[in-house]
CSV table of C-alpha atoms in Angstrom, one decimal:
chain,number,residue,atom,x,y,z
A,20,MET,CA,20.4,-16.0,18.1
A,21,LYS,CA,20.0,-12.2,18.3
A,22,VAL,CA,16.7,-10.9,16.5
A,23,PHE,CA,15.5,-7.0,16.0
A,24,VAL,CA,11.8,-6.5,15.5
A,25,THR,CA,11.1,-3.1,14.5
A,26,ARG,CA,7.8,-3.0,16.1
A,27,ARG,CA,5.2,-4.8,17.9
A,28,LEU,CA,2.9,-7.2,16.0
A,29,PRO,CA,-0.4,-8.4,16.6
A,30,GLY,CA,-1.3,-11.7,17.5
A,31,GLY,CA,1.0,-14.4,19.4
A,32,ALA,CA,3.7,-15.0,16.8
A,33,LEU,CA,6.3,-13.0,18.4
A,34,ASP,CA,5.9,-15.5,21.5
A,35,ARG,CA,6.8,-18.1,19.2
A,36,LEU,CA,10.0,-16.3,18.0
A,37,ALA,CA,11.0,-15.4,21.5
A,38,ALA,CA,10.7,-19.1,22.6
A,39,ALA,CA,13.8,-19.9,20.2
A,40,HIS,CA,15.8,-16.8,19.9
A,41,ASP,CA,17.0,-13.7,21.8
A,42,VAL,CA,14.5,-11.3,20.5
A,43,GLU,CA,14.2,-7.4,21.0
A,44,VAL,CA,11.0,-5.5,19.9
A,45,TRP,CA,11.3,-1.8,19.1
A,46,PRO,CA,8.7,-0.5,21.7
A,47,GLU,CA,7.8,2.9,20.3
A,48,GLN,CA,4.9,3.7,18.1
A,49,MET,CA,7.2,5.4,15.6
A,50,PRO,CA,9.9,3.1,13.8
A,51,PRO,CA,13.6,3.1,14.9
A,52,GLY,CA,15.6,5.8,13.5
A,53,ARG,CA,18.7,5.1,11.0
A,54,GLU,CA,21.2,5.1,13.7
A,55,GLU,CA,19.1,2.8,16.3
A,56,LEU,CA,19.2,0.2,13.4
A,57,LEU,CA,22.6,0.8,12.5
A,58,ALA,CA,23.7,0.6,16.2
A,59,ARG,CA,22.2,-2.9,16.5
A,60,ALA,CA,23.2,-4.3,13.2
A,61,PRO,CA,26.7,-5.6,14.1
A,62,ASP,CA,24.8,-7.9,16.5
A,63,LEU,CA,22.0,-9.2,14.6
A,64,ASP,CA,21.5,-12.4,13.2
A,65,GLY,CA,17.8,-11.9,12.3
A,66,LEU,CA,15.8,-8.7,11.4
A,67,LEU,CA,12.2,-8.5,11.1
A,68,SER,CA,11.3,-5.3,9.1
A,69,LEU,CA,8.5,-3.6,8.3
A,70,LEU,CA,7.8,-1.5,4.8
A,71,THR,CA,8.8,1.7,6.4
A,72,ASP,CA,12.3,0.4,7.5
A,73,PRO,CA,14.8,0.9,4.9
A,74,VAL,CA,17.0,-2.4,4.7
A,75,ASP,CA,19.6,-1.1,2.4
A,76,ALA,CA,23.0,-2.0,1.3
A,77,GLU,CA,24.5,0.0,4.3
A,78,LEU,CA,22.6,-1.5,6.8
A,79,ILE,CA,23.3,-5.2,5.4
A,80,ALA,CA,26.9,-4.4,5.4
A,81,ALA,CA,27.0,-3.3,9.0
A,82,ALA,CA,25.3,-6.6,10.0
A,83,PRO,CA,28.0,-9.3,9.2
A,84,ARG,CA,26.2,-11.8,11.2
A,85,LEU,CA,23.0,-11.4,9.5
A,86,LYS,CA,21.3,-14.6,8.4
A,87,ALA,CA,17.8,-13.7,7.6
A,88,ILE,CA,15.6,-10.9,6.7
A,89,SER,CA,12.0,-11.2,7.2
A,90,ASN,CA,9.5,-8.2,6.0
A,91,TYR,CA,6.2,-7.8,7.4
A,92,ALA,CA,4.7,-6.8,3.8
A,93,VAL,CA,4.2,-8.2,0.7
A,94,GLY,CA,6.1,-5.6,-1.1
A,95,VAL,CA,9.8,-5.6,-0.3
A,96,ASP,CA,10.8,-2.2,-2.0
A,97,ASN,CA,12.2,-1.2,1.1
A,98,VAL,CA,15.2,-4.1,0.9
A,99,ASP,CA,18.0,-4.0,-1.0
A,100,LEU,CA,17.7,-7.6,-2.6
A,101,GLU,CA,21.0,-7.3,-4.6
A,102,ALA,CA,22.8,-6.8,-1.5
A,103,ALA,CA,21.2,-9.4,0.7
A,104,ALA,CA,21.6,-12.0,-2.1
A,105,ALA,CA,25.3,-11.1,-2.5
A,106,ARG,CA,25.7,-12.0,0.9
A,107,GLY,CA,23.2,-15.1,0.5
A,108,ILE,CA,20.9,-13.6,2.9
A,109,PRO,CA,17.4,-15.1,2.3
A,110,VAL,CA,14.5,-12.2,2.2
A,111,GLY,CA,11.1,-13.4,3.1
A,112,ASN,CA,7.6,-11.4,2.8
A,113,THR,CA,3.9,-12.0,3.6
A,114,PRO,CA,2.2,-12.7,0.1
A,115,ASP,CA,-1.3,-13.7,-0.6
A,116,VAL,CA,-3.0,-13.3,3.2
A,117,LEU,CA,-3.6,-9.6,2.3
A,118,THR,CA,-4.8,-10.1,-1.0
A,119,ASP,CA,-8.8,-10.1,-0.4
A,120,THR,CA,-8.2,-7.6,2.2
A,121,THR,CA,-6.6,-5.1,0.1
A,122,ALA,CA,-9.0,-5.7,-2.5
A,123,ASP,CA,-12.0,-4.9,-0.3
A,124,LEU,CA,-10.4,-1.7,0.6
A,125,ALA,CA,-9.8,-0.6,-3.0
A,126,VAL,CA,-13.5,-1.1,-3.8
A,127,ALA,CA,-14.5,0.7,-0.6
A,128,LEU,CA,-12.1,3.7,-1.8
A,129,MET,CA,-13.7,3.7,-5.2
A,130,LEU,CA,-17.1,4.0,-3.5
A,131,GLY,CA,-16.0,6.6,-0.8
A,132,ILE,CA,-14.6,9.0,-3.4
A,133,SER,CA,-17.1,8.8,-5.8
A,134,ARG,CA,-20.3,8.7,-3.5
A,135,HIS,CA,-18.8,11.5,-1.3
A,136,LEU,CA,-19.0,9.4,1.8
A,137,VAL,CA,-16.5,11.5,4.1
A,138,GLU,CA,-18.1,14.8,2.8
A,139,GLY,CA,-21.5,13.3,3.7
A,140,ASP,CA,-20.7,12.2,6.9
A,141,ALA,CA,-19.0,15.7,7.7
A,142,TYR,CA,-22.1,17.4,6.5
A,143,VAL,CA,-24.4,15.6,8.9
A,144,ARG,CA,-21.9,16.2,11.8
A,145,ARG,CA,-21.8,20.1,11.2
A,146,GLY,CA,-25.5,20.2,11.7
A,147,GLU,CA,-26.1,21.5,8.1
A,148,TRP,CA,-28.3,18.5,7.1
A,149,ARG,CA,-31.9,20.2,7.4
A,150,THR,CA,-34.0,18.6,4.4
A,151,TRP,CA,-33.6,16.2,1.7
A,152,GLU,CA,-32.2,18.0,-1.5
A,153,THR,CA,-31.9,16.6,-4.8
A,154,GLY,CA,-28.6,18.2,-5.8
A,155,LEU,CA,-26.9,17.3,-2.5
A,156,LEU,CA,-23.5,15.8,-2.9
A,157,LEU,CA,-24.2,14.2,-6.5
A,158,GLY,CA,-21.6,11.5,-7.1
A,159,HIS,CA,-20.9,8.9,-10.0
A,160,ASP,CA,-22.1,5.4,-10.1
A,161,LEU,CA,-19.4,2.5,-9.7
A,162,HIS,CA,-22.1,-0.1,-11.1
A,163,GLY,CA,-21.9,-0.4,-15.0
A,164,SER,CA,-18.7,1.9,-15.1
A,165,THR,CA,-15.4,1.1,-16.9
A,166,VAL,CA,-12.7,0.4,-14.2
A,167,GLY,CA,-9.1,0.1,-15.4
A,168,ILE,CA,-6.6,-2.0,-13.2
A,169,VAL,CA,-3.2,-1.1,-13.4
A,170,GLY,CA,-1.2,-4.3,-12.5
A,171,PHE,CA,-3.1,-7.7,-12.9
A,172,GLY,CA,-1.5,-9.6,-10.2
A,173,ARG,CA,-3.2,-11.4,-7.4
A,174,ILE,CA,-4.9,-8.0,-5.8
A,175,GLY,CA,-5.8,-6.7,-9.2
A,176,GLN,CA,-7.5,-10.0,-10.1
A,177,ALA,CA,-9.2,-10.0,-6.8
A,178,VAL,CA,-10.6,-6.5,-7.3
A,179,ALA,CA,-11.6,-7.4,-10.7
A,180,ARG,CA,-13.9,-10.4,-9.2
A,181,ARG,CA,-15.5,-8.1,-7.0
A,182,LEU,CA,-16.1,-5.7,-9.6
A,183,GLU,CA,-18.2,-8.3,-11.6
A,184,GLY,CA,-20.7,-7.9,-9.1
A,185,PHE,CA,-21.2,-4.2,-10.0
A,186,GLY,CA,-21.5,-5.1,-13.4
A,187,CYS,CA,-18.3,-3.3,-14.3
A,188,GLU,CA,-16.2,-3.5,-17.7
A,189,ILE,CA,-12.7,-4.2,-16.8
A,190,LEU,CA,-9.9,-3.0,-18.4
A,191,HIS,CA,-6.2,-4.1,-17.2
A,192,THR,CA,-2.6,-3.7,-18.3
A,193,SER,CA,0.5,-5.6,-16.9
A,194,ARG,CA,3.3,-7.1,-18.0
A,195,ARG,CA,1.7,-10.1,-19.2
A,196,GLY,CA,-0.8,-8.4,-21.4
A,197,GLY,CA,-4.1,-6.6,-21.2
A,198,VAL,CA,-4.8,-3.1,-22.9
A,199,ARG,CA,-2.3,-0.4,-23.7
A,200,PHE,CA,-1.7,1.7,-20.7
A,201,ASP,CA,-2.8,4.8,-22.4
A,202,GLU,CA,-5.9,3.2,-23.6
A,203,LEU,CA,-6.7,2.4,-20.2
A,204,LEU,CA,-6.1,5.8,-19.0
A,205,GLU,CA,-8.6,7.0,-21.8
A,206,ARG,CA,-11.3,5.0,-21.5
A,207,SER,CA,-11.4,4.1,-17.6
A,208,GLU,CA,-14.1,5.9,-15.2
A,209,PHE,CA,-12.1,4.6,-12.5
A,210,VAL,CA,-8.3,3.9,-12.6
A,211,THR,CA,-7.0,1.6,-9.6
A,212,LEU,CA,-3.2,1.1,-9.1
A,213,HIS,CA,-2.0,-2.7,-8.1
A,214,CYS,CA,1.5,-2.8,-9.6
A,215,PRO,CA,4.6,-3.1,-7.5
A,216,LEU,CA,6.9,-0.2,-7.1
A,217,THR,CA,9.8,-0.7,-9.5
A,218,ALA,CA,12.0,1.9,-11.5
A,219,GLU,CA,9.4,1.5,-14.3
A,220,THR,CA,6.4,2.2,-12.2
A,221,ARG,CA,7.8,5.2,-10.1
A,222,GLY,CA,6.0,8.3,-11.0
A,223,LEU,CA,3.9,6.2,-13.4
A,224,ILE,CA,0.8,8.4,-12.7
A,225,GLY,CA,2.4,11.8,-13.6
A,226,ASP,CA,1.0,14.9,-15.5
A,227,GLU,CA,1.0,13.1,-18.8
A,228,ALA,CA,-0.8,10.0,-17.3
A,229,LEU,CA,-3.7,12.3,-15.5
A,230,ALA,CA,-4.0,14.4,-18.6
A,231,ARG,CA,-4.9,11.2,-20.6
A,232,MET,CA,-7.8,10.2,-17.9
A,233,GLN,CA,-11.3,11.5,-18.2
A,234,PRO,CA,-12.1,14.6,-16.5
A,235,THR,CA,-14.9,12.5,-14.7
A,236,ALA,CA,-12.5,9.7,-13.6
A,237,TYR,CA,-11.3,8.9,-10.2
A,238,LEU,CA,-7.8,7.7,-9.3
A,239,VAL,CA,-7.2,5.1,-6.5
A,240,ASN,CA,-3.9,4.0,-5.4
A,241,THR,CA,-3.7,1.1,-2.7
A,242,ALA,CA,-0.2,-0.2,-3.9
A,243,ARG,CA,2.6,2.2,-3.2
A,244,GLY,CA,3.0,6.0,-3.0
A,245,PRO,CA,5.6,6.8,-5.5
A,246,ILE,CA,3.8,5.2,-8.1
A,247,VAL,CA,1.9,8.5,-8.2
A,248,ASP,CA,3.4,11.9,-8.5
A,249,SER,CA,2.1,13.8,-5.7
A,250,GLU,CA,2.7,17.2,-7.1
A,251,ALA,CA,1.2,16.4,-10.2
A,252,LEU,CA,-1.9,14.6,-8.5
A,253,ALA,CA,-2.3,17.9,-6.7
A,254,ARG,CA,-2.2,20.2,-10.1
A,255,ALA,CA,-4.7,17.5,-11.5
A,256,LEU,CA,-7.2,17.9,-8.6
A,257,ARG,CA,-7.0,21.5,-8.3
A,258,ALA,CA,-7.5,21.9,-12.0
A,259,GLY,CA,-10.5,19.8,-12.1
A,260,ARG,CA,-8.7,17.4,-14.9
A,261,ILE,CA,-9.9,14.5,-13.0
A,262,ALA,CA,-12.9,14.0,-10.6
A,263,GLY,CA,-11.1,12.8,-7.7
A,264,ALA,CA,-8.6,10.5,-5.9
A,265,ALA,CA,-8.6,8.2,-3.2
A,266,LEU,CA,-5.2,7.3,-1.7
A,267,ASP,CA,-4.4,4.5,1.1
A,268,VAL,CA,-0.6,5.1,0.1
A,269,THR,CA,1.1,8.2,-0.1
A,270,ASP,CA,4.5,9.9,-1.1
A,271,PRO,CA,5.9,10.9,1.4
A,272,GLU,CA,4.6,8.3,3.7
A,273,PRO,CA,3.4,8.9,6.2
A,274,ILE,CA,2.1,12.2,4.4
A,275,PRO,CA,2.8,15.0,7.1
A,276,GLY,CA,0.0,17.5,7.8
A,277,GLY,CA,0.1,20.8,5.8
A,278,HIS,CA,1.5,18.7,2.7
A,279,PRO,CA,0.1,20.4,-0.5
A,280,LEU,CA,-1.4,17.6,-2.0
A,281,LEU,CA,-3.8,17.6,1.4
A,282,ASP,CA,-5.2,20.9,0.4
A,283,ALA,CA,-6.3,19.7,-3.1
A,284,PRO,CA,-10.1,19.2,-3.5
A,285,ASN,CA,-11.6,15.7,-3.9
A,286,LEU,CA,-9.5,13.8,-2.1
A,287,LEU,CA,-9.7,10.8,0.2
A,288,VAL,CA,-6.7,9.7,2.2
A,289,LEU,CA,-6.3,6.9,4.7
A,290,PRO,CA,-3.0,6.2,6.7
A,291,HIS,CA,-2.1,2.8,4.8
A,292,LEU,CA,-5.0,0.6,6.0
A,293,GLY,CA,-4.9,-2.0,3.1
A,294,SER,CA,-4.2,-5.0,5.4
A,295,ALA,CA,-5.6,-3.7,8.4
A,296,THR,CA,-8.2,-6.2,9.7
A,297,GLU,CA,-7.3,-8.2,12.8
A,298,ALA,CA,-7.2,-11.5,11.0
A,299,THR,CA,-5.0,-10.4,8.2
A,300,ARG,CA,-2.3,-8.5,10.3
A,301,ALA,CA,-2.1,-11.5,12.6
A,302,ARG,CA,-1.6,-14.0,9.8
A,303,MET,CA,0.9,-11.5,8.5
A,304,ALA,CA,2.9,-11.7,11.7
A,305,ASP,CA,2.8,-15.5,11.9
A,306,MET,CA,4.0,-15.6,8.2
A,307,ALA,CA,6.8,-13.4,8.8
A,308,VAL,CA,7.6,-15.1,11.9
A,309,ASP,CA,7.7,-18.8,10.0
A,310,ASN,CA,10.2,-17.1,7.5
A,311,LEU,CA,12.5,-15.8,10.0
A,312,LEU,CA,12.4,-18.9,11.9
A,313,ALA,CA,13.5,-20.9,8.9
A,314,GLY,CA,16.0,-18.4,7.7
A,315,LEU,CA,17.8,-18.6,10.9
A,316,ALA,CA,17.8,-22.5,11.0
A,317,GLY,CA,19.4,-22.4,7.6
A,318,GLU,CA,16.2,-24.0,6.0
A,319,PRO,CA,13.9,-22.4,3.2
A,320,MET,CA,11.7,-19.6,4.0
A,321,PRO,CA,8.0,-20.7,3.1
A,322,HIS,CA,7.6,-17.1,1.4
A,323,SER,CA,11.0,-16.2,0.1
A,324,VAL,CA,11.6,-13.5,-2.6
A,325,THR,CA,15.5,-14.2,-2.9
């Protein structure tokens, strides 16, 4: 069957896919454009997409032969699940494997922004470190702090387990319970986002939410960029309404150079590295290929979301 993979993947998983099917892998660093995807759609039996690829109703309608969609991510907000389900097309993702890797990064971001790690490195490289100073780049402690976890699924719980070692008080809010969202914002010294992107969570952290946070609090986002209103965050940072923010995801993503948010103070931004370890990304590729092979064979995907 004809399969399109929208980017090269680490490890040897694509060799297994190519041994069974006719596979085309997009060779460029940048993702295929809209016209590229639509041009290939009529001939496709299988699609292995990344989270930056919009697999919407139009694309699905343009692919009458499409039998399976495998998304190389835990989230599937880039895929129109209703349109796929209406056609009986299974959609797979890569859950669990990136839980611990992303949780590690969330804690690293908390430490990075609150202890001025990036600023400290730049200070040394500029040759400005001439003596030990008592007031240089004073930060805030993570140990013993109150951390609010928004979204208490696999990754949120993994973050909580790590923070137990720091002696943190953990607050959480999720669909299954926890404290009220407003209370979490008001009490937390760190607010870390681990909820999925849905209609309810889009723009969840806007002007009102940021105003409820403590002026000494930090915001961390390793979930999805649009959960945070970028313009509202920029205003809050410039006004000193919160102490800082550390983002692994942005809106838009990738965030272009010169974006107003990047001029805001006390901001640490990474290029979506939550799952970026060799072992995790290779395992994600294996899972994505396993899903696609099963779907093309008419068998249940090992990790299906539809």
